[in-house]
Amino acid sequence: MSGRLLPTDPATIGGHRLLARLGAGGMGVVYLGRTEAGTLAAVKVIQAEYADEPDFRARFRREVEAARRVTSPWAVPVTGADPDAASPWLATAFVPGPSLEEAVARHGPLPVRSVRVLARMLAAALREVHAAGLVHRDVKPANVLLAVDGPRLIDFGIARATDETAITSTDLVVGTPGFLSPEQAAARGAALGPASDIFSLGCLLAYAASGRPPFGTGTPDALLYRTVHDEPDLAGIEAEENAADNEESGESEESEKDTAGTELLTLLHLCLAKDPADRPTAEQICTVLLVEDAVPEGGRLDWLPEDVVRAIADRSSEMLALPDIEPTVAEAPRDTEQASPGRRRLLLVSGAAVLMAAGGAAAWAALRDQDDPEAPAPRAGSWAIGVQADLSGAQRTAGEAQERGVRLAVEQFNSRKGKPFELTLKTADDGGSAGRAQTAARKLIQDTAVLAVLGPTNDETAHAVLGTYDEALLPLLCVSAGGLILTSQQYRSFVHCRPSDAAVAIPISIYLRKQKGVLRPGLLQDRTAQTYSTESASINATMLRRLGRPAYPRVIPASADGTDDIGPVIDDMLRAGIDSFVYAGYAQGAALVARRLATAGFEGPRLTPQAVIDPAFLEQAGDAAEGWLLTASFVDPSALPAAAAFTAAFRKRYGAAPGHYAAEAYDTVNLVLQELVKATKGGRPPKRQELLALLRRSRYQGITKEFSFEPEDGTFAGWGIFLHQVEGGRFRFLGAAPSEV
């Protein structure tokens, strides 16, 4: 995604007219530039303060030299550079597609065949890197861009020649934790060779196939330790492909596809060998380990799923449909009149022609179906609130509770006398699936009556559609999705109406700090819960250490039932003398832990964040669940005096008590209504973009909590964390969680 140029940005760099910002970091900015011949380029410009440092300028000069030495169709070529300029710059061919990291995060893991093709082409790129006498040293998903004709390896910023003395110190870890080789993680700089890149390639391919890094996520120290000492987590890669294939293919094809999955798994194990001598070379991957037909000879390269091809097409059309160059401080602002329809149509048709040649009908469909963010505001009397939720999948209970909370708020508003407008409710069921989420989002986006949307229900679907809502500038307000991945980049349309999962886990450490006699907490991270457990465990490990109560941490691998691993780990923690226990994971694992602790007679405080507030925990743990303390971002409105009227109205309307997030959804819609009423002028609502700005600046006291946001990115700025405890076989609401030590 590109961003607008700032007034302080230059107008040109090295003969490139700058059009937009592609990204910015601590050391420089990457711009989208256009040469006089009309060729687009990615232009990296180093900030002046770093350019004044001789060591840094030497490093940048080395990056330019390294990138120029690599010639491969799967590595982005250098098109120009000046490392000696006042502001050193490097230009490379512009690839409009998303990074592998972005594609997997938004659309899910790639099919086995796609990963095999990716492996062969990236291995071919590394073969040229190594043949040039270089080691890339930062092979990771963010450094691979996807195009319909294959991937592109980018960023040789820390690459160096194998026979060259490193500018960095030998005990400095260089690269990205989670995608480093063991020799990189151990800071053995002098020992880094081509085999290090092969290990990183294995990590990248495992991420592409599973959607998660093979050594988990968390603090850099934890990732480095696991890389050196733990085996990679490759669970489910082969099984997931087979399951998907079996739905769509007959028996005659299953054997071939099973073999493909097995070959990929074998390749991953070889690449991820701890000993560099046991890893294959890039040449061996290309010519021996992957079959010849992994990359088709001639014809169109059809290697990516359709939704990823659509994302590439959308990004391409965005870049090609730039009718004007944005003004900078070097020139006076141009007239704001839109480019003529003929000019815009010509650019889009040109983009479509390029994409059709490379990617076929799917790319054209993506261009044709784009939504116009400048769609007209709805006419008076046709205003609506949208709900995108899981109404038929595994989390339909939470999705239905939110939909009911929204519906009740809308009905109550419409029943008011003298209301300034009538409101309707539009729903879209995504089944809790990232694959269905885009369709549900587009249904609401294309309905011009919809002014804002509440949802989706879970992290996976929310992350899948954030970019889609961004393109339409339609406010998206989340009340249940809470992973930090939702704030991994700044979205223009996002309003997060709850604290993140990591923030929800913080009161656990604060609570333990307040307990007398608690000096050695045990902290168990269950990798079955993937990113959720990592976020919850990492924040508590950090907090407990800062509060003078360092935890005794243990990790158990992802498992279908966990029975083989939990018992010995719990016994070890008890032998270490822990006096309290924190579990980071899901309800089923928590039940196993609770039973084991109860059997051992452990009576210290037992705490866990909100994913364990699940009937499955009570059912599977039985009496062992009693006394467990849980933190959550939601309330039990039936036990909250401020929510008495809401609870009564909900029971009357639906004949049942409100479920989790029903009251939060109710509050969120009333927040939207507050801003709509204030912004209504002449019987017409504000535009979507105007409403979004109002929401991010708003403050609203609901029945569940006070809502406020960071105006820059829409993240939740309040507290809104609560305690629940298991008593008498049920979750009892205790009130606000402690926020101060």
XYZ file of C-alpha atoms in Angstrom:
741
model
C 0.000 0.000 0.000
C 1.296 3.480 -0.882
C 0.954 6.662 1.131
C 0.822 10.338 0.267
C 4.016 12.361 -0.015
C 4.742 14.722 2.874
C 5.473 18.427 2.382
C 9.077 17.756 3.466
C 9.644 15.023 0.860
C 11.797 15.876 -2.173
C 10.215 16.201 -5.601
C 12.881 14.204 -7.439
C 15.747 11.844 -6.629
C 18.355 10.812 -9.186
C 16.121 11.524 -12.169
C 13.089 9.864 -10.589
C 9.917 11.915 -10.124
C 8.560 10.835 -6.739
C 4.877 9.865 -6.703
C 4.161 8.334 -3.295
C 5.641 6.783 -0.181
C 5.942 2.986 -0.148
C 7.330 2.717 3.367
C 9.491 4.380 5.999
C 11.833 3.144 8.680
C 14.257 4.529 11.210
C 17.024 5.008 8.629
C 15.241 6.120 5.479
C 12.219 6.220 3.216
C 11.247 4.124 0.194
C 9.395 6.068 -2.503
C 7.522 5.128 -5.636
C 9.355 6.948 -8.408
C 8.907 7.341 -12.154
C 11.707 7.908 -14.625
C 11.421 10.276 -17.585
C 10.736 7.210 -19.735
C 7.736 6.366 -17.525
C 9.263 3.338 -15.764
C 8.245 2.861 -12.142
C 10.917 2.196 -9.517
C 11.230 1.727 -5.768
C 13.687 4.383 -4.590
C 15.303 3.938 -1.164
C 16.667 7.211 0.254
C 18.849 7.288 3.372
C 18.309 10.031 5.948
C 21.008 12.684 6.047
C 22.028 12.055 9.671
C 22.966 8.466 8.816
C 24.666 9.473 5.581
C 27.113 11.534 7.652
C 28.365 8.407 9.434
C 31.284 6.841 7.509
C 30.471 3.305 8.661
C 26.849 3.606 7.627
C 27.721 5.070 4.227
C 30.165 2.194 3.739
C 27.415 -0.278 4.550
C 25.048 1.346 2.075
C 27.737 1.365 -0.612
C 28.214 -2.340 0.036
C 24.450 -2.911 -0.347
C 24.518 -1.264 -3.774
C 27.512 -3.309 -4.881
C 25.965 -6.543 -3.579
C 22.621 -5.966 -5.272
C 24.308 -5.155 -8.594
C 26.213 -8.452 -8.536
C 23.041 -10.553 -8.515
C 21.349 -11.299 -11.831
C 18.264 -13.493 -11.521
C 14.685 -13.210 -12.774
C 13.624 -13.858 -9.163
C 15.716 -11.085 -7.581
C 14.738 -7.434 -8.000
C 17.366 -5.727 -10.213
C 19.078 -2.454 -9.385
C 18.172 0.260 -11.902
C 20.217 3.104 -10.445
C 22.090 4.253 -7.340
C 24.320 6.955 -5.896
C 25.846 5.945 -2.547
C 27.981 9.108 -2.515
C 25.101 11.599 -2.854
C 24.238 13.950 0.021
C 21.232 11.688 0.600
C 22.381 8.272 -0.690
C 19.788 6.449 -2.773
C 19.192 3.111 -4.459
C 16.540 2.416 -7.119
C 15.233 -1.035 -8.006
C 12.555 -2.233 -10.383
C 9.142 -1.715 -8.827
C 7.091 -4.836 -8.056
C 3.459 -3.843 -7.309
C 2.479 -7.085 -5.605
C 2.223 -7.678 -1.840
C 4.995 -9.242 0.185
C 4.746 -12.921 1.094
C 4.254 -11.830 4.703
C 1.281 -9.644 3.781
C -0.267 -12.249 1.458
C -0.147 -15.050 4.041
C -1.383 -12.815 6.842
C -4.328 -11.616 4.746
C -5.220 -14.724 2.717
C -3.837 -17.615 4.753
C -1.189 -20.254 3.968
C -0.355 -21.071 0.375
C -1.194 -24.491 -1.117
C 1.633 -27.027 -1.238
C 2.083 -26.621 -5.018
C 2.453 -22.841 -4.622
C 5.040 -23.320 -1.878
C 7.005 -25.795 -4.018
C 7.093 -23.340 -6.936
C 8.074 -20.561 -4.531
C 10.854 -22.770 -3.139
C 12.353 -23.523 -6.529
C 12.327 -19.934 -7.751
C 13.759 -18.492 -4.527
C 16.385 -21.219 -4.501
C 17.277 -20.126 -8.038
C 17.623 -16.543 -6.795
C 19.842 -17.649 -3.894
C 21.906 -19.748 -6.282
C 22.827 -16.518 -8.105
C 23.384 -14.680 -4.814
C 25.790 -17.368 -3.651
C 27.448 -17.635 -7.059
C 28.242 -13.913 -6.764
C 30.080 -14.703 -3.523
C 27.376 -13.176 -1.318
C 25.251 -14.240 1.644
C 21.882 -12.446 1.815
C 21.489 -12.862 5.619
C 17.880 -11.624 5.772
C 15.727 -14.067 3.786
C 12.260 -13.569 5.291
C 8.637 -13.239 4.105
C 8.745 -9.432 4.172
C 11.682 -9.512 1.732
C 9.860 -11.548 -0.911
C 7.410 -9.733 -3.184
C 4.802 -11.721 -5.105
C 4.020 -11.241 -8.777
C 1.876 -13.324 -11.109
C 4.999 -14.486 -12.952
C 6.925 -15.431 -9.788
C 8.424 -14.032 -6.573
C 11.128 -11.383 -6.243
C 13.809 -11.437 -3.535
C 14.595 -7.910 -2.321
C 16.690 -5.989 0.221
C 20.391 -6.790 0.183
C 20.932 -4.262 2.973
C 22.848 -6.669 5.236
C 24.244 -8.983 2.575
C 28.016 -9.321 2.492
C 30.668 -11.193 0.580
C 31.684 -14.517 2.070
C 35.344 -13.467 2.037
C 34.762 -9.964 3.373
C 35.308 -8.703 6.906
C 31.991 -7.680 8.438
C 31.507 -4.053 9.367
C 29.317 -5.160 12.273
C 30.844 -6.697 15.400
C 31.132 -10.468 15.599
C 28.844 -10.752 18.616
C 25.984 -8.782 17.052
C 22.913 -10.677 15.855
C 22.031 -9.373 12.375
C 18.756 -10.262 10.685
C 15.188 -10.969 11.747
C 14.612 -13.309 14.743
C 12.373 -16.189 13.750
C 13.946 -16.411 10.281
C 17.608 -16.647 11.283
C 19.879 -19.659 11.120
C 21.246 -21.104 14.387
C 24.670 -19.698 13.527
C 23.115 -16.228 13.095
C 21.086 -16.581 16.307
C 24.275 -17.484 18.181
C 26.010 -14.411 16.679
C 28.694 -16.523 15.004
C 29.235 -13.921 12.268
C 32.436 -15.396 10.936
C 30.726 -18.772 10.418
C 27.945 -17.435 8.198
C 27.918 -18.918 4.708
C 25.381 -19.798 2.016
C 23.952 -22.539 4.255
C 22.658 -19.810 6.568
C 20.423 -18.476 3.779
C 19.133 -22.018 3.158
C 18.005 -22.321 6.786
C 16.225 -18.959 6.496
C 14.621 -20.154 3.255
C 13.315 -23.202 5.157
C 11.798 -20.899 7.791
C 10.204 -18.783 5.055
C 8.728 -21.806 3.254
C 7.365 -23.245 6.523
C 5.671 -19.890 7.152
C 4.210 -19.867 3.635
C 2.837 -23.407 4.047
C 1.491 -23.122 7.602
C 0.860 -19.424 8.191
C 3.170 -19.374 11.236
C 6.945 -19.139 11.785
C 8.457 -22.562 12.589
C 9.959 -21.311 15.850
C 6.870 -19.445 17.008
C 6.593 -15.774 17.848
C 7.448 -13.701 20.889
C 10.402 -11.789 22.261
C 13.665 -11.813 20.261
C 15.465 -13.665 23.059
C 12.877 -16.454 23.061
C 13.015 -16.780 19.262
C 16.805 -16.936 19.214
C 16.834 -19.593 21.943
C 14.281 -21.776 20.140
C 16.139 -21.440 16.848
C 19.323 -22.790 18.399
C 17.827 -25.459 20.698
C 14.279 -26.432 19.594
C 12.999 -28.444 16.663
C 10.858 -26.515 14.146
C 7.081 -26.717 14.412
C 5.988 -28.172 11.061
C 2.793 -29.770 12.355
C -0.105 -29.902 9.911
C 1.675 -28.771 6.754
C 1.263 -32.069 4.897
C -2.094 -32.872 6.499
C -3.604 -29.480 5.653
C -2.767 -29.856 1.975
C -4.121 -33.390 1.805
C -7.366 -32.346 3.467
C -7.845 -29.513 1.008
C -6.973 -31.723 -1.936
C -9.282 -34.557 -0.937
C -12.278 -32.267 -1.162
C -11.520 -31.282 -4.740
C -9.809 -34.258 -6.384
C -10.485 -37.901 -7.052
C -8.486 -40.919 -5.912
C -6.376 -40.899 -9.075
C -4.805 -37.575 -8.059
C -4.482 -38.113 -4.313
C -1.305 -40.202 -4.491
C 0.482 -37.550 -6.548
C -0.576 -34.754 -4.202
C 0.339 -36.765 -1.111
C 3.797 -37.230 -2.640
C 4.066 -33.478 -3.241
C 3.253 -32.761 0.399
C 5.764 -35.351 1.590
C 8.488 -33.938 -0.672
C 7.882 -30.458 0.688
C 8.064 -31.681 4.275
C 11.304 -33.511 3.494
C 12.751 -30.360 1.947
C 11.825 -28.329 5.043
C 13.489 -30.803 7.394
C 16.664 -30.711 5.299
C 16.769 -26.919 5.091
C 16.153 -26.570 8.844
C 18.976 -28.865 9.941
C 20.894 -27.334 12.856
C 24.262 -28.250 11.343
C 25.012 -26.136 8.246
C 26.817 -29.092 6.683
C 23.581 -31.101 6.668
C 21.633 -28.554 4.606
C 21.289 -28.738 0.818
C 22.717 -26.068 -1.443
C 20.515 -23.783 -3.514
C 21.652 -25.677 -6.606
C 20.595 -29.019 -5.098
C 17.147 -27.630 -4.266
C 16.668 -26.503 -7.873
C 17.933 -29.629 -9.597
C 17.543 -32.571 -7.203
C 15.107 -32.040 -4.352
C 12.222 -30.523 -6.333
C 10.810 -32.215 -9.425
C 11.379 -30.524 -12.761
C 7.752 -29.648 -13.376
C 7.482 -27.572 -10.181
C 7.870 -24.530 -12.457
C 6.092 -25.071 -15.795
C 8.158 -24.790 -18.921
C 6.728 -22.063 -21.148
C 3.192 -20.772 -21.136
C 1.497 -18.938 -18.301
C 2.812 -19.481 -14.780
C -0.348 -20.222 -12.797
C 1.146 -20.714 -9.332
C -0.807 -18.588 -6.873
C -4.335 -18.928 -5.417
C -6.931 -16.697 -7.027
C -7.375 -14.429 -3.995
C -3.643 -13.633 -3.994
C -3.739 -12.955 -7.743
C -6.622 -10.554 -7.108
C -4.558 -8.779 -4.449
C -1.687 -8.399 -6.916
C -4.087 -7.046 -9.525
C -5.597 -4.579 -7.075
C -2.157 -3.326 -6.076
C -1.086 -3.079 -9.708
C -4.142 -1.102 -10.715
C -3.651 1.240 -7.778
C -0.163 2.052 -8.986
C -1.100 2.322 -12.642
C -4.130 4.543 -11.973
C -2.130 7.491 -10.653
C -3.571 10.352 -12.721
C -1.551 13.129 -11.062
C 1.715 13.596 -9.227
C 1.163 14.767 -5.682
C 2.541 18.220 -4.872
C 5.583 18.575 -2.588
C 7.325 21.499 -0.979
C 9.258 21.975 -4.224
C 6.212 22.886 -6.273
C 2.929 24.706 -5.847
C -0.157 22.523 -5.333
C -1.978 21.706 -8.505
C -5.622 22.187 -9.128
C -7.599 19.537 -7.265
C -9.768 18.736 -10.253
C -9.953 14.994 -10.923
C -8.279 13.521 -13.996
C -10.595 13.185 -16.924
C -12.556 9.936 -17.199
C -10.746 9.198 -20.455
C -7.313 9.570 -18.823
C -8.258 7.327 -15.876
C -9.881 4.747 -18.129
C -6.764 4.636 -20.326
C -4.535 3.907 -17.335
C -6.823 1.171 -16.063
C -7.078 -0.472 -19.445
C -3.273 -0.406 -19.768
C -2.958 -2.042 -16.380
C -5.524 -4.641 -17.301
C -3.619 -5.514 -20.457
C -0.388 -6.093 -18.532
C -2.127 -8.226 -15.938
C -4.097 -10.229 -18.465
C -0.871 -11.176 -20.217
C 0.694 -12.368 -16.961
C -2.183 -13.573 -14.840
C -5.279 -14.180 -16.923
C -8.941 -13.634 -16.222
C -8.621 -13.544 -12.445
C -6.556 -10.354 -12.656
C -9.096 -8.712 -14.970
C -11.903 -9.631 -12.584
C -10.038 -7.913 -9.770
C -9.772 -4.701 -11.782
C -13.361 -4.822 -12.918
C -14.782 -5.350 -9.428
C -12.928 -2.584 -7.625
C -14.978 -0.440 -5.266
C -14.921 3.316 -5.551
C -13.995 4.991 -2.238
C -15.574 8.174 -3.527
C -19.003 6.570 -3.819
C -21.805 9.068 -3.163
C -23.245 9.371 0.311
C -26.554 7.585 0.849
C -29.680 9.549 0.227
C -31.754 10.708 3.165
C -33.765 7.937 4.798
C -31.529 5.063 3.706
C -28.815 4.970 6.355
C -27.523 1.663 7.659
C -25.122 0.010 10.084
C -23.450 -3.184 8.879
C -22.480 -6.276 10.848
C -19.914 -8.718 9.475
C -19.796 -11.734 11.782
C -19.490 -15.480 12.105
C -23.157 -16.462 12.161
C -22.763 -20.070 11.030
C -19.250 -21.241 11.959
C -17.332 -22.290 15.033
C -17.699 -18.886 16.718
C -21.312 -18.285 15.809
C -22.278 -17.892 19.498
C -20.098 -14.794 19.794
C -21.092 -13.575 16.331
C -24.798 -13.952 17.068
C -24.406 -12.156 20.415
C -22.816 -9.188 18.647
C -25.457 -9.108 15.918
C -28.198 -9.147 18.556
C -26.552 -6.359 20.542
C -26.337 -4.213 17.401
C -29.931 -4.983 16.416
C -31.217 -4.006 19.853
C -29.363 -0.676 19.721
C -30.736 0.072 16.236
C -34.303 -0.817 17.245
C -34.117 1.340 20.361
C -32.811 4.278 18.345
C -35.560 3.942 15.749
C -38.187 3.924 18.501
C -37.135 7.364 19.751
C -39.476 10.258 19.168
C -38.026 13.080 17.103
C -35.084 11.009 15.875
C -33.164 12.844 13.112
C -33.034 9.800 10.822
C -34.099 6.158 10.495
C -31.468 3.453 10.648
C -31.464 -0.063 9.201
C -29.242 -3.069 9.902
C -27.390 -4.965 7.158
C -25.662 -8.272 7.996
C -23.048 -10.387 6.225
C -22.159 -13.879 7.478
C -18.517 -14.836 6.838
C -18.738 -18.143 8.740
C -15.575 -17.196 10.655
C -13.526 -18.038 7.548
C -10.883 -15.811 5.971
C -11.857 -17.298 2.611
C -15.427 -16.036 2.940
C -14.541 -12.778 4.664
C -13.739 -10.835 1.486
C -17.120 -11.652 -0.068
C -18.934 -10.586 3.096
C -16.957 -7.345 3.269
C -17.608 -6.430 -0.357
C -21.332 -7.017 0.123
C -21.399 -4.321 2.808
C -18.938 -1.996 1.081
C -20.925 -1.964 -2.157
C -24.107 -1.028 -0.277
C -23.836 2.771 -0.258
C -26.358 2.992 2.585
C -23.872 1.387 4.996
C -21.978 4.075 6.916
C -19.999 1.870 9.316
C -19.507 -1.843 9.992
C -19.127 -3.737 13.253
C -16.979 -6.882 13.107
C -15.607 -9.323 12.143
C -15.711 -11.878 14.968
C -12.171 -13.296 14.992
C -8.608 -12.214 14.225
C -8.262 -14.268 11.059
C -11.284 -12.764 9.326
C -10.531 -9.263 10.604
C -7.002 -9.298 9.221
C -8.266 -10.717 5.936
C -10.547 -7.722 5.302
C -8.818 -4.732 6.902
C -7.196 -3.807 3.615
C -10.499 -4.162 1.773
C -12.304 -1.797 4.138
C -9.317 0.540 3.904
C -9.719 0.861 0.150
C -13.340 1.910 0.626
C -12.573 4.097 3.682
C -15.543 2.432 5.382
C -15.175 2.516 9.199
C -14.677 -0.986 10.628
C -15.211 -1.270 14.387
C -13.974 -4.496 16.033
C -15.240 -5.538 19.455
C -13.949 -9.137 19.714
C -10.872 -9.560 17.445
C -7.840 -8.592 19.491
C -4.509 -9.918 18.165
C -1.555 -7.575 17.824
C -1.422 -8.500 14.132
C -4.391 -6.161 13.657
C -2.142 -3.249 14.603
C 0.953 -4.474 12.743
C 0.445 -1.627 10.291
C -1.584 1.547 10.297
C -4.973 1.039 8.683
C -7.026 4.019 7.606
C -10.478 2.590 8.390
C -9.853 0.597 11.585
C -11.390 1.492 14.950
C -10.451 -1.020 17.662
C -13.148 -1.008 20.333
C -11.292 -3.189 22.837
C -7.779 -3.555 24.263
C -5.504 -6.013 22.478
C -5.029 -9.597 23.657
C -1.575 -8.687 24.971
C -3.023 -5.777 26.977
C -5.781 -8.006 28.384
C -3.088 -10.290 29.840
C -1.262 -7.470 31.665
C -3.469 -7.438 34.835
C -2.320 -11.010 35.551
C 1.153 -9.694 36.448
C -0.279 -6.744 38.357
C -2.529 -9.061 40.375
C 0.350 -11.412 41.252
C 2.539 -8.479 42.321
C -0.110 -7.521 44.849
C -0.339 -11.017 46.395
C 1.688 -11.601 49.534
C 4.021 -14.558 49.408
C 4.000 -14.832 45.613
C 7.654 -14.741 44.584
C 8.064 -17.433 41.901
C 5.252 -17.550 39.334
C 5.183 -20.377 36.821
C 4.424 -19.315 33.242
C 3.334 -21.917 30.691
C 3.023 -21.074 26.989
C 0.971 -23.618 25.048
C 1.926 -23.322 21.378
C -1.331 -24.990 20.383
C -2.738 -21.470 20.785
C -0.114 -20.121 18.368
C 0.161 -16.319 18.287
C -2.392 -15.843 21.060
C -0.305 -17.785 23.571
C 2.888 -16.050 22.487
C 1.435 -12.582 22.987
C -0.069 -13.444 26.373
C 3.054 -15.224 27.652
C 5.541 -12.648 26.359
C 3.827 -9.653 27.935
C 3.583 -11.391 31.307
C 7.190 -12.578 31.191
C 8.240 -8.966 30.635
C 5.858 -7.494 33.214
C 6.715 -10.000 35.962
C 10.413 -9.380 35.464
C 9.912 -5.616 35.694
C 7.766 -6.015 38.819
C 10.424 -8.033 40.587
C 8.648 -11.381 40.216
C 10.564 -13.137 37.401
C 8.629 -16.141 36.119
C 9.757 -19.735 35.723
C 8.791 -20.133 32.033
C 8.107 -23.334 30.151
C 6.771 -23.992 26.641
C 4.882 -27.022 25.314
C 4.635 -27.723 21.559
C 1.441 -27.538 19.542
C -0.553 -30.755 19.905
C -3.980 -32.106 19.046
C -4.755 -32.964 22.668
C -1.661 -31.999 24.662
C -1.830 -35.050 26.919
C 1.678 -36.259 26.094
C 3.480 -33.044 26.986
C 1.640 -31.185 29.735
C 2.128 -33.657 32.599
C 5.954 -33.767 32.646
C 6.193 -30.002 32.175
C 3.806 -29.285 35.063
C 5.759 -31.712 37.280
C 8.986 -29.889 36.413
C 7.446 -26.512 37.279
C 6.220 -27.800 40.617
C 9.651 -29.239 41.443
C 11.122 -25.798 40.675
C 9.030 -24.412 43.570
C 6.506 -22.215 41.764
C 3.936 -20.605 44.082
C 1.492 -19.338 41.418
C 0.624 -20.382 37.894
C -0.092 -18.496 34.660
C -1.358 -20.382 31.613
C -1.258 -18.867 28.117
C -3.397 -20.905 25.737
C -6.880 -22.169 24.945
C -9.602 -23.747 27.069
C -8.852 -27.410 26.311
C -5.204 -27.071 27.338
C -6.174 -25.086 30.438
C -8.473 -27.935 31.502
C -5.605 -30.433 31.259
C -3.388 -28.112 33.297
C -6.098 -27.536 35.903
C -6.603 -31.251 36.434
C -2.865 -31.890 36.730
C -2.417 -29.077 39.250
C -5.405 -30.292 41.272
C -4.037 -33.831 41.354
C -0.720 -32.467 42.672
C -2.551 -30.500 45.390
C -1.411 -27.115 44.085
C -3.474 -24.342 45.730
C -1.631 -21.173 44.693
C -3.184 -18.516 42.448
C -4.003 -19.823 38.965
C -4.568 -17.242 36.255
C -5.189 -17.126 32.509
C -6.465 -14.600 29.935
C -9.842 -14.584 28.252
C -9.614 -17.394 25.671
C -10.224 -19.815 28.557
C -13.598 -18.225 29.350
C -15.240 -21.012 27.410
C -17.797 -23.649 28.491
C -15.283 -26.285 27.375
C -12.978 -25.311 30.262
C -15.720 -25.834 32.851
C -16.878 -29.097 31.300
C -13.430 -30.646 30.854
C -11.776 -29.378 34.041
C -14.718 -30.074 36.358
C -13.982 -29.261 40.009
C -10.355 -28.515 39.105
C -11.540 -25.288 37.460
C -12.695 -23.807 40.783
C -10.850 -20.686 41.815
C -9.166 -19.946 38.503
C -8.957 -16.194 37.850
C -9.380 -14.900 34.300
C -8.928 -11.531 32.603
C -11.147 -10.431 29.718
C -12.097 -7.491 27.509
C -15.820 -8.160 28.014
C -18.247 -7.951 30.926
C -21.112 -10.092 32.104
C -23.910 -7.516 31.737
C -26.187 -9.623 33.949
C -23.846 -8.891 36.868
C -23.199 -5.247 36.027
C -25.575 -2.688 37.627
C -24.949 -0.154 34.863
C -26.177 -2.704 32.317
C -29.402 -3.663 34.108
C -31.685 -1.905 31.619
C -29.802 -3.403 28.675
C -29.970 -6.900 30.166
C -33.716 -6.601 30.764
C -34.337 -5.327 27.234
C -32.163 -8.068 25.766
C -33.997 -10.802 27.686
C -37.349 -9.395 26.602
C -36.274 -9.176 22.954
C -34.503 -12.537 22.637
C -35.719 -14.637 25.572
C -32.187 -15.284 26.850
C -29.378 -13.594 28.758
C -26.906 -11.585 26.639
C -23.773 -13.506 25.626
C -20.195 -12.324 25.574
C -19.700 -9.161 23.499
C -23.431 -8.445 23.144
C -23.196 -5.456 25.471
C -19.931 -4.281 23.880
C -21.545 -4.388 20.424
C -24.540 -2.490 21.800
C -22.200 0.198 23.190
C -20.252 0.443 19.943
C -23.343 1.115 17.851
C -24.479 3.770 20.306
C -21.035 5.353 19.940
C -21.532 5.441 16.161
C -25.017 6.892 16.612
C -23.652 9.606 18.911
C -21.274 10.779 16.175
C -23.843 10.415 13.397
C -26.356 12.593 15.236
C -23.747 15.301 15.854
C -22.538 15.253 12.239
C -25.903 15.168 10.463
C -26.496 18.326 8.454
C -29.518 19.157 6.347
C -30.915 15.669 6.698
C -27.817 14.047 5.147
C -25.215 11.893 6.909
C -21.472 12.474 6.843
C -19.429 10.634 4.248
C -17.739 7.437 5.350
C -14.325 9.096 5.555
C -15.723 11.996 7.587
C -17.425 9.607 10.002
C -14.198 7.665 10.414
C -12.335 10.786 11.529
C -15.122 11.621 13.975
C -15.095 8.124 15.463
C -11.344 8.128 16.034
C -11.610 11.425 17.909
C -14.693 10.427 19.881
C -15.149 9.640 23.542
C -18.163 7.688 24.741
C -19.192 6.373 28.140
C -20.991 3.108 27.510
C -22.534 0.636 29.902
C -19.454 -1.607 29.653
C -16.569 0.915 29.636
C -15.413 4.283 28.394
C -14.444 4.291 24.730
C -11.615 6.454 23.388
C -9.072 5.939 20.605
C -5.725 7.017 19.253
C -6.696 9.391 16.398
C -3.708 8.372 14.263
C -4.497 4.657 13.987
C -7.814 4.018 15.753
C -6.376 1.733 18.448
C -8.191 1.557 21.766
C -6.859 4.125 24.246
C -8.786 3.186 27.382
C -8.463 0.360 29.929
C -11.551 -1.837 29.557
C -10.145 -5.033 31.139
C -12.132 -7.105 33.635
C -11.781 -10.021 36.033
C -13.838 -13.200 36.069
C -13.439 -16.160 38.426
C -14.711 -19.729 38.390
C -17.076 -20.238 41.313
C -19.637 -22.994 41.694
C -18.976 -24.322 38.218
C -19.579 -21.010 36.420
C -17.708 -17.855 35.457
C -18.508 -15.091 37.954
C -17.894 -11.465 36.942
C -15.759 -9.599 39.511
C -15.441 -6.157 37.908
C -12.597 -4.041 36.603
C -9.130 -5.618 36.589
C -6.329 -3.866 38.501
C -4.434 -1.318 36.440
C -1.942 0.025 39.016
C 0.643 -1.770 41.136
